[in-house]
XYZ file of C-alpha atoms in Angstrom:
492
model
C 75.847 -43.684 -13.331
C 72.779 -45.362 -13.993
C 70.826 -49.054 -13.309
C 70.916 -50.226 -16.905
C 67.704 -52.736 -17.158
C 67.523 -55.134 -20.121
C 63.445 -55.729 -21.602
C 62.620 -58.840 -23.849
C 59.208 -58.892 -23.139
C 56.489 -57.461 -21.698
C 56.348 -59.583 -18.843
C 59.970 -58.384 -18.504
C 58.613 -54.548 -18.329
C 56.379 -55.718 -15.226
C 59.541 -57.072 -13.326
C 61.322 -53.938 -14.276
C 58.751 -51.669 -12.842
C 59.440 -54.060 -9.823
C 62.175 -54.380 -9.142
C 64.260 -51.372 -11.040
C 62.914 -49.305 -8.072
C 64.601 -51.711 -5.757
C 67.806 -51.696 -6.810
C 67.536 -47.617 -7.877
C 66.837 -46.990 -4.430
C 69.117 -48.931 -3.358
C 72.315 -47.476 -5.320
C 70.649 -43.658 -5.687
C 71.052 -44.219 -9.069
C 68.855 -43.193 -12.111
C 67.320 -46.239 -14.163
C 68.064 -46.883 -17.891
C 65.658 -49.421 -19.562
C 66.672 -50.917 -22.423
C 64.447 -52.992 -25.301
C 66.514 -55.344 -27.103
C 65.701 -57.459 -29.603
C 64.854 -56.693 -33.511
C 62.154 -55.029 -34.889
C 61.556 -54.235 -30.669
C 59.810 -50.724 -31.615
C 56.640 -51.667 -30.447
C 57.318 -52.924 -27.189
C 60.013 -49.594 -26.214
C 57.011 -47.747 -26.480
C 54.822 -50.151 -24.855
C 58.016 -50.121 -22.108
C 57.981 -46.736 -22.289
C 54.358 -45.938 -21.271
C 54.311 -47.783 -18.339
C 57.991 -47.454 -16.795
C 57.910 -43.576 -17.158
C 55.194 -42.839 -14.476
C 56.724 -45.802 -12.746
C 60.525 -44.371 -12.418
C 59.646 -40.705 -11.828
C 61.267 -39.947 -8.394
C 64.672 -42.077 -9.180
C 64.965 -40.592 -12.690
C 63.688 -37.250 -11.404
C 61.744 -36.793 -14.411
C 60.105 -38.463 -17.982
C 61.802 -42.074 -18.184
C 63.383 -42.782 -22.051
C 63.316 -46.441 -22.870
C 66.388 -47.276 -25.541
C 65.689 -49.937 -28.414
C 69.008 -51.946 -29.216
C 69.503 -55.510 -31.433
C 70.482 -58.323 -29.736
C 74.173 -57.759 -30.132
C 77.119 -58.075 -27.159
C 78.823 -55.587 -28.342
C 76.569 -53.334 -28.746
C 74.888 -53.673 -25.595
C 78.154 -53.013 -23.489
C 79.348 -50.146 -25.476
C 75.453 -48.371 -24.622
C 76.291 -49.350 -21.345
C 79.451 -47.598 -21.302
C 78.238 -44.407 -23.176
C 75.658 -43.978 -20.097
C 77.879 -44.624 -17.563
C 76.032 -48.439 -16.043
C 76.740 -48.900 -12.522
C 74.885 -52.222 -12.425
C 73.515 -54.244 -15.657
C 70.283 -55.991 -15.244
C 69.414 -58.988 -17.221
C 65.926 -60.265 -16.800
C 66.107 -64.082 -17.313
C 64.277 -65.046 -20.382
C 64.602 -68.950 -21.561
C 64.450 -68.090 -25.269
C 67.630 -65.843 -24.975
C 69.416 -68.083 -22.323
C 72.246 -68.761 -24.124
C 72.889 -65.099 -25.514
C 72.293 -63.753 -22.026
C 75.001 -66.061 -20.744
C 77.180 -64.944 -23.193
C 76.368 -61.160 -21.905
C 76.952 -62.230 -18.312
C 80.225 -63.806 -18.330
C 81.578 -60.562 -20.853
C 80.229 -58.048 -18.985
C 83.234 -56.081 -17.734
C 80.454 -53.550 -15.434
C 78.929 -55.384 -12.102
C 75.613 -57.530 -13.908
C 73.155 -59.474 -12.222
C 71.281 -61.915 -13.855
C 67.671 -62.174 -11.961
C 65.106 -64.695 -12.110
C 61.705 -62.777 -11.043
C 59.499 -65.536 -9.715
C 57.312 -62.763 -7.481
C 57.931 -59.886 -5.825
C 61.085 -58.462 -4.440
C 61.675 -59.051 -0.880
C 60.151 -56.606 1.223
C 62.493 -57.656 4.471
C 65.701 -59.578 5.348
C 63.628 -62.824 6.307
C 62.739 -62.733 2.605
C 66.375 -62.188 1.388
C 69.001 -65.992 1.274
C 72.159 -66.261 0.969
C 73.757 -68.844 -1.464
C 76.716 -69.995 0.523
C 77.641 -69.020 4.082
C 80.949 -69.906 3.558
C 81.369 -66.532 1.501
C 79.152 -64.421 4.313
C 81.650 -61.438 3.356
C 81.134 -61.064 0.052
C 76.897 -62.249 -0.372
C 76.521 -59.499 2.495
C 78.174 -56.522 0.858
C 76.489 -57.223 -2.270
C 73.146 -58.003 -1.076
C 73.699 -54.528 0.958
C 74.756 -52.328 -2.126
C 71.802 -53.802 -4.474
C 68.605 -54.472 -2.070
C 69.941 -52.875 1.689
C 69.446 -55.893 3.266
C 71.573 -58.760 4.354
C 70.292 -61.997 3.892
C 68.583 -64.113 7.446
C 69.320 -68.098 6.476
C 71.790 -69.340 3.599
C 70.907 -72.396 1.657
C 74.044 -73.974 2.353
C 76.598 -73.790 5.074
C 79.688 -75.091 2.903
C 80.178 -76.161 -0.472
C 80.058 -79.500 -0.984
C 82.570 -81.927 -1.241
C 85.817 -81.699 -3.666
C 85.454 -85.621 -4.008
C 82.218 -86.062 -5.188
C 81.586 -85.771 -9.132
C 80.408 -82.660 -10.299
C 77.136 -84.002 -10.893
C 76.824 -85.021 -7.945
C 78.147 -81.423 -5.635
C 75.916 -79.575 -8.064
C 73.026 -82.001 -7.026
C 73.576 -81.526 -3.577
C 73.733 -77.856 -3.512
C 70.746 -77.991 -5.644
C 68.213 -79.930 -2.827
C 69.645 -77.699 -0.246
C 68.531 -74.221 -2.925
C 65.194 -76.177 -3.022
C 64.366 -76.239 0.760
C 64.701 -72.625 0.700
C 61.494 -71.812 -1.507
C 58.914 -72.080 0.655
C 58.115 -68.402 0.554
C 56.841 -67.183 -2.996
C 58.858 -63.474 -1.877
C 62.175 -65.659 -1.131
C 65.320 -64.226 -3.012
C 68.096 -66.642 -3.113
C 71.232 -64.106 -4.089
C 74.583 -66.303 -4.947
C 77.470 -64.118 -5.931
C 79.393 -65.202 -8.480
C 83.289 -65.321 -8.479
C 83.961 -67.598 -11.155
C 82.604 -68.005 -14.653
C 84.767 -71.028 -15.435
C 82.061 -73.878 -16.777
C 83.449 -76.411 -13.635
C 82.843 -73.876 -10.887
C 79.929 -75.615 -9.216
C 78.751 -72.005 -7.893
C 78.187 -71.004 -11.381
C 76.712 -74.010 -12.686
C 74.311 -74.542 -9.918
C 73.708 -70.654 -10.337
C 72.450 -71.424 -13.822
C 70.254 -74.401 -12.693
C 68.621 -72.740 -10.449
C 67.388 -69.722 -13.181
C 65.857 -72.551 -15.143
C 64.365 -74.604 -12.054
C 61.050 -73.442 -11.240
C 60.485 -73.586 -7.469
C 58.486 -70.657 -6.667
C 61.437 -68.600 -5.516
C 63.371 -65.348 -7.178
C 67.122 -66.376 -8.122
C 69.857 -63.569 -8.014
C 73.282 -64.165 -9.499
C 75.372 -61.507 -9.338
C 78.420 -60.939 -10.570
C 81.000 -58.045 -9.778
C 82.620 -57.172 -12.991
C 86.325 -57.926 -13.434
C 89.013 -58.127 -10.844
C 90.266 -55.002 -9.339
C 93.277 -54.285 -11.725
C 91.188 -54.930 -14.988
C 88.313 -52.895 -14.093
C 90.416 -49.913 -12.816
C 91.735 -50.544 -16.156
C 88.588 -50.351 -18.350
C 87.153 -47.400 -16.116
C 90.430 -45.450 -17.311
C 89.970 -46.047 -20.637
C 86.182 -45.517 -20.473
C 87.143 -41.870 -19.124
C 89.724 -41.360 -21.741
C 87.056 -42.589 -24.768
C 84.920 -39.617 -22.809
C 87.611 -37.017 -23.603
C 89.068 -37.887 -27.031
C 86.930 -40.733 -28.609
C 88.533 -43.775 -29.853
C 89.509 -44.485 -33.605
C 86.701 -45.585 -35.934
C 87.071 -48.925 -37.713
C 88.489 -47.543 -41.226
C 91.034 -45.326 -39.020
C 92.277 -48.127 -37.600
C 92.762 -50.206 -40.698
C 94.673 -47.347 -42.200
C 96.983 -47.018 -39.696
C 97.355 -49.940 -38.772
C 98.639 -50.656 -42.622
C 100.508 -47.327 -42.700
C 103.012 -48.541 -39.337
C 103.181 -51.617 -40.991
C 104.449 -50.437 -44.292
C 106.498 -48.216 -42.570
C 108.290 -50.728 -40.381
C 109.122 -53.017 -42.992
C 112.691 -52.775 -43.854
C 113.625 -51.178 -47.387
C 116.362 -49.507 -49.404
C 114.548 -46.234 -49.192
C 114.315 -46.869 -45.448
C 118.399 -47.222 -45.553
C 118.968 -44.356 -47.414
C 117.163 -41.810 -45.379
C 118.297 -42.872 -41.712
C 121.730 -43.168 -43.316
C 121.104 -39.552 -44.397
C 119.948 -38.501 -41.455
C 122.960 -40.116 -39.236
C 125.418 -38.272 -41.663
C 123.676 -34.923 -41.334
C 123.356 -34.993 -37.654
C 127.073 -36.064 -37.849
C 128.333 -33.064 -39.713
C 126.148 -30.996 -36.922
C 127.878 -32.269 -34.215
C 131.160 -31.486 -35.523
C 130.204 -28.190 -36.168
C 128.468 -27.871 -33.161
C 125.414 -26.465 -34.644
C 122.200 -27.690 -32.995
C 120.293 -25.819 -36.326
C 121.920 -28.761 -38.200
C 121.079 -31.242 -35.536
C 117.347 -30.135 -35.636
C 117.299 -30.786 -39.128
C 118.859 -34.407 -39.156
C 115.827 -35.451 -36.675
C 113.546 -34.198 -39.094
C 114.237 -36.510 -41.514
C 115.035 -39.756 -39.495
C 112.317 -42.219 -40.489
C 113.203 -44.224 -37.406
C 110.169 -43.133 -35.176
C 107.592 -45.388 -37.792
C 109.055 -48.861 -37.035
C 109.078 -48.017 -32.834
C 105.770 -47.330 -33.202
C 105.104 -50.243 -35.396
C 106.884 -52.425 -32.673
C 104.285 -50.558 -30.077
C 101.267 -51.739 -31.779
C 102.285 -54.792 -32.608
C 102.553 -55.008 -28.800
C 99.324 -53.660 -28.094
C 97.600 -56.299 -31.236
C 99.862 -59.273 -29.664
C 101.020 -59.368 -33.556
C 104.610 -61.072 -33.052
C 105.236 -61.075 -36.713
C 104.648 -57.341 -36.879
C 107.119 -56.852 -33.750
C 109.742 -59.075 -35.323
C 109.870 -57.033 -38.575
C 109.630 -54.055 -36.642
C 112.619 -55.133 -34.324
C 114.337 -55.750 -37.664
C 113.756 -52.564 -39.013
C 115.205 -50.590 -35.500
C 118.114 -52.700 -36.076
C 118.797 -51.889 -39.804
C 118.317 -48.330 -39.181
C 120.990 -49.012 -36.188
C 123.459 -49.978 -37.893
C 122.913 -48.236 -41.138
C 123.384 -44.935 -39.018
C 126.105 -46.275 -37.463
C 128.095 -47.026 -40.413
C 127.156 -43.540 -42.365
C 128.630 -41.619 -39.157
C 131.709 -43.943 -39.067
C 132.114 -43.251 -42.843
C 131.699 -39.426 -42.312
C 133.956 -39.655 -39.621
C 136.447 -41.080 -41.480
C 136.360 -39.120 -44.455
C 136.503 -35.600 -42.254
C 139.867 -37.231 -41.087
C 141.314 -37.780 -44.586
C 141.971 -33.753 -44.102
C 141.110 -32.674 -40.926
C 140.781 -33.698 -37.119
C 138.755 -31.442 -35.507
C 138.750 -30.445 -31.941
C 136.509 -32.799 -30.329
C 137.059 -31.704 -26.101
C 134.039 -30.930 -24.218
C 134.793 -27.497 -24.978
C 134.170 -27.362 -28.250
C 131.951 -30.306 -28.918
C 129.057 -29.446 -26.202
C 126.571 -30.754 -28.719
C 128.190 -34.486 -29.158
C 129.189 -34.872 -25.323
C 125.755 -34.084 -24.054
C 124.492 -37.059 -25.575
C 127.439 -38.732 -23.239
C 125.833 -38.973 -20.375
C 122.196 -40.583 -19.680
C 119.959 -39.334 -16.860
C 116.782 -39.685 -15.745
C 115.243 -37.555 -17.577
C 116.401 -39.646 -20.793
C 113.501 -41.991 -19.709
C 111.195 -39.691 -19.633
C 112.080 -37.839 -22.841
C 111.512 -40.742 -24.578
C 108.196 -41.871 -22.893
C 106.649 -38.526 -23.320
C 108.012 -38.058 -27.077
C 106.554 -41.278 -27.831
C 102.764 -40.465 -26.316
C 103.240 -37.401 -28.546
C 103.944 -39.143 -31.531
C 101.153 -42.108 -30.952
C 98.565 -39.776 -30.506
C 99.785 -37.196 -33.028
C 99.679 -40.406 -35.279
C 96.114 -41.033 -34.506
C 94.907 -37.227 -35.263
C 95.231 -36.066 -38.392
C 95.006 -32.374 -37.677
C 98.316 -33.271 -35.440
C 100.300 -34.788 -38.103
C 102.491 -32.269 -37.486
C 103.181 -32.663 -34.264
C 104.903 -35.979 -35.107
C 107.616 -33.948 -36.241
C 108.526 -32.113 -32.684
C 107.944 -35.653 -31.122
C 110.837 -36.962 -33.320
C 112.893 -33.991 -31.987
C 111.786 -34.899 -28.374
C 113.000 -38.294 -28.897
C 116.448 -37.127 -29.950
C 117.248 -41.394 -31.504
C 119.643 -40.338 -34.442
C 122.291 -37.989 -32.854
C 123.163 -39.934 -30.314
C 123.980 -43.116 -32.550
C 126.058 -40.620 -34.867
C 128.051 -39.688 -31.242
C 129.104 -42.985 -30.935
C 129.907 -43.621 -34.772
C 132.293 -40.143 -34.707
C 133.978 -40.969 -31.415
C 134.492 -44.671 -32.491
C 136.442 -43.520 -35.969
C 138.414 -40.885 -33.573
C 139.086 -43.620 -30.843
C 137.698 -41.595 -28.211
C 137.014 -44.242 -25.667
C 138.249 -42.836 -21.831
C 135.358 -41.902 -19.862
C 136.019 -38.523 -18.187
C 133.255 -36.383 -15.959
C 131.407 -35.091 -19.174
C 130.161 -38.444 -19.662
C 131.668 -42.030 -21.125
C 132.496 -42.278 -24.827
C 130.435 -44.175 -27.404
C 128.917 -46.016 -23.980
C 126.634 -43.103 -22.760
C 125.676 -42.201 -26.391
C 124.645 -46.165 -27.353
C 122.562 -46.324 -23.780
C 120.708 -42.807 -24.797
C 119.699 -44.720 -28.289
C 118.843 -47.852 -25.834
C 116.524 -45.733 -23.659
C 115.001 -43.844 -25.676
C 113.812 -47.026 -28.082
C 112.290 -48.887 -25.034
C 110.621 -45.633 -23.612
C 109.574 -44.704 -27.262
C 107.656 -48.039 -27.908
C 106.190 -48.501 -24.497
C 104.743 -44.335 -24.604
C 103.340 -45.316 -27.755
C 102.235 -49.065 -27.223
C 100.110 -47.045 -24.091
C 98.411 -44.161 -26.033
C 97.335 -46.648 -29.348
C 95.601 -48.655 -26.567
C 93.037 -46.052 -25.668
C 92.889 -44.913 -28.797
C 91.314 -48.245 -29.646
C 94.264 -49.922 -31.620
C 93.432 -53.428 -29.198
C 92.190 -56.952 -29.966
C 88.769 -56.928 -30.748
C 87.627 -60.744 -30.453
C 87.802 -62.932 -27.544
C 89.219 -65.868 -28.936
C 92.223 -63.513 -30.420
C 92.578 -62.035 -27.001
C 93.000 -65.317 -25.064
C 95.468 -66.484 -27.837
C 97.276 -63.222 -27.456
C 97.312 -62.042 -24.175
C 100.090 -63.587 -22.713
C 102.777 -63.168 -25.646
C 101.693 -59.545 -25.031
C 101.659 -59.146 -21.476
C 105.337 -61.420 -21.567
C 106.918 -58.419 -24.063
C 105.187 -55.718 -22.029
C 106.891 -57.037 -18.595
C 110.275 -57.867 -20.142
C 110.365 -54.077 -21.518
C 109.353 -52.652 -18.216
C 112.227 -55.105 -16.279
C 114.843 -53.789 -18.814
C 113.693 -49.924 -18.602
C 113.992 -50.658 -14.942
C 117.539 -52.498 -14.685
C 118.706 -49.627 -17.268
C 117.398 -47.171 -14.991
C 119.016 -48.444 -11.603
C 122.401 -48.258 -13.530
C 122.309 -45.135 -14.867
C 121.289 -44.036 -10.780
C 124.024 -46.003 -10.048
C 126.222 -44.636 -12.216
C 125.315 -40.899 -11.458
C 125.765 -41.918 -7.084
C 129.032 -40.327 -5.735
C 131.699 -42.756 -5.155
């Protein structure tokens, strides 16, 4: 974990040397310059030469300065390869606007610093923005210069009547009386980035109002959830990287093709379903193996589990489509079997002799987790091709075509009592049920870290809550489903 610094200029590598020991010290963390603009060659090395004697003792040895373009993305996915603990941006007026930009994306703790002398060298030095947020300025101002600040610049904020104009006026003067020392730090956390949050915009005011005193905005990152969020998936990206551009194109178009609804689609789950029916009236789990192997049902779950993960609705919605055709096509082919085998024969059907078909009569438990885990396997199987064929043993896992098959056979033989093996066509139907809800949100979960996510902001804020409404409404179901099968399994 590092202090990631950010160098437009060489003025910028003086405050570095500055102030990077500051905040180094401060964290006992290593510090990670960074020269960022195009064609910025010259001044890494320049950077280079005078920040490496400069950063010996935190960095414990020679100092490397990186050279990146001017590019968000880039920038935070350096930052997350070196593990940043706190991003540094060095206000610069000709890169205002893309250091905004930087500031408010940021998903690590950033501070953006106006250097107008030296850092403070004691807490008479150091002022608070707002005293009304004493709690948060001091813990901040404690983990970044180990100091808590004497005065504040203002007591409260101002009032909700005024205008905008006028509250960030008002806040303004009182900023102003405050720089009377040239080594004055005014530190305002920031807990809002929303353009009418008259912290923020007074924030920004004061980085381009010269009044002879250093202004520190500082921002902590995302809330709690999201950032324990991104620092799991950071640590999964460290273990099995995430999906390259072109890998994601192809499979995103290969679930796609495969959840769209076709005759071919038909004819092998209706294969499959018949198969897996003439296995469980033999009782042969061989045969059983061998009708999973060839149900092409798994493709469209998974399509339904990216599309959740994209926020593409039409993708779910031919998805859901698909599940459903391949429902009731298997349904049918196991009805039809059934009904043929009774044209000559009607075979002996009691727990005794039918294990096979009445342990898919009663739902546990462990149902849920069958299907959770066989989907993970199949998600990330699907995103390694060296593991393709694992997909296959996730498919058996998952277990989706037998039990559909159950309830066609017991439906044509008008087996309907429930007796202590399990309940008739019921149990079988709520296995299916499970398992497709556990299946898409185990799969929906590992094709997020692996990358398959919306990539620009404006198609995540358009997305987000269609996504996070199907990815609640899944987890309610799994969890009603769940306290009925407990229910169900309670002694009366």
């Amino acid at each position: 974990m590092s202090v990631t610094i950010l160098i437009h200029s060489e003025e910028h590598v003086r405050n570095a040397a500055e102030w990077g020991t500051v905040f180094a010290e401060s964290l006992d963390a290593p510090i990670q310059p960074i020269a960022v603009g195009n064609d910025c060659e010259v001044l890494r090395r320049h950077a280079e030469s005078i920040l490496d004697a400069k950063f010996k003792r935190q960095n414990q040895g020679s100092t490397k300065v990186l050279a990146l373009e001017q590019d968000l993305d880039q920038i935070l996915d350096c930052c997350s390869e070196i593990g940043s603990r706190v991003l540094v941006i060095l206000h610069a007026d000709q890169h205002e606007s893309w250091q905004k930009q930087l500031f408010e994306k940021s998903t690590f703790p950033v501070v953006w610093l106006c250097p107008a002398a030296a850092p403070p060298v004691d807490e008479s030095h150091l002022v608070g923005g707002f005293e009304a947020n004493v709690k948060e300025t001091n813990r901040l101002s404690m983990r970044l210069l180990g100091m808590r600040p004497s005065t504040w610049a203002s007591h409260s904020l101002p009032p909700i009547d005024l205008e905008l104009a006028q509250r960030i006026d008002l806040v303004r003067r009182a900023f102003d009386r405050q720089g009377s020392h040239p080594e004055t730090l005014v530190l305002v956390p920031i807990e809002s980035i929303d353009r009418s949050d008259v912290v923020y915009r007074t924030g920004q005011l004061l980085l381009d109002h010269d009044f002879g005193t250093s202004v520190l905005l500082v921002r902590d990152g995302q809330s709690i959830v999201p950032n324990l969020v991104t620092r799991f998936r950071r640590w999964t990206d460290s273990i099995t990287p995430p999906l390259t551009r072109s890998q994601r194109l192809a499979l995103q178009e290969d679930l796609e093709s495969g959840s769209n609804p076709s005759w071919e689609f038909l004819g092998l789950i209706s294969a499959s379903s018949t198969l897996a029916a003439f296995g469980l009236l033999q009782n042969s789990a061989a045969v059983i193996i061998g009708a999973m192997l060839i149900a092409p049902l798994m493709t469209p779950i998974m399509g339904a589990g990216q599309a959740i993960t994209l926020g593409n609705r039409p993708l779910f919605k031919t998805a859901f489509c698909a599940i459903g055709l391949g429902f009731v096509g298997a349904l049918c082919s196991s009805i039809l079997f059934g009904a043929f085998v009774l044209l000559f024969d009607r075979p002996d059907l009691s727990p005794e002799k039918a294990t096979e078909m009445w342990a898919r009569c009663n739902p546990s438990p462990i149902d849920f987790c069958v299907g959770l885990v066989g989907g993970m396997a199949a998600a990330y199987a699907r995103t390694r091709s060296h593991l393709s064929s694992a997909l296959a043993g996730a498919a058996i896992a998952a277990a989706l075509v037998p039990p559909i098959s159950t309830a066609g056979l017991q439906l044509v033989f008008g087996i309907w009592a429930p007796i202590s093996e399990g309940r008739p066509v019921i149990g079988p139907l709520l296995v299916v049920f499970i398992n497709v809800l556990t299946i898409m949100i185990g799969s929906s979960f590992v094709l997020w870290l692996r990358g398959m996510r919306v990539r620009s902001q404006k198609d995540r804020r358009r997305q987000d809550r269609w996504e996070s409404r199907a990815i609640v409404v899944l987890i309610l179901v799994i969890l009603l489903v769940l306290v009925a099968v407990l229910n169900a399994k309670l002694p009366s």
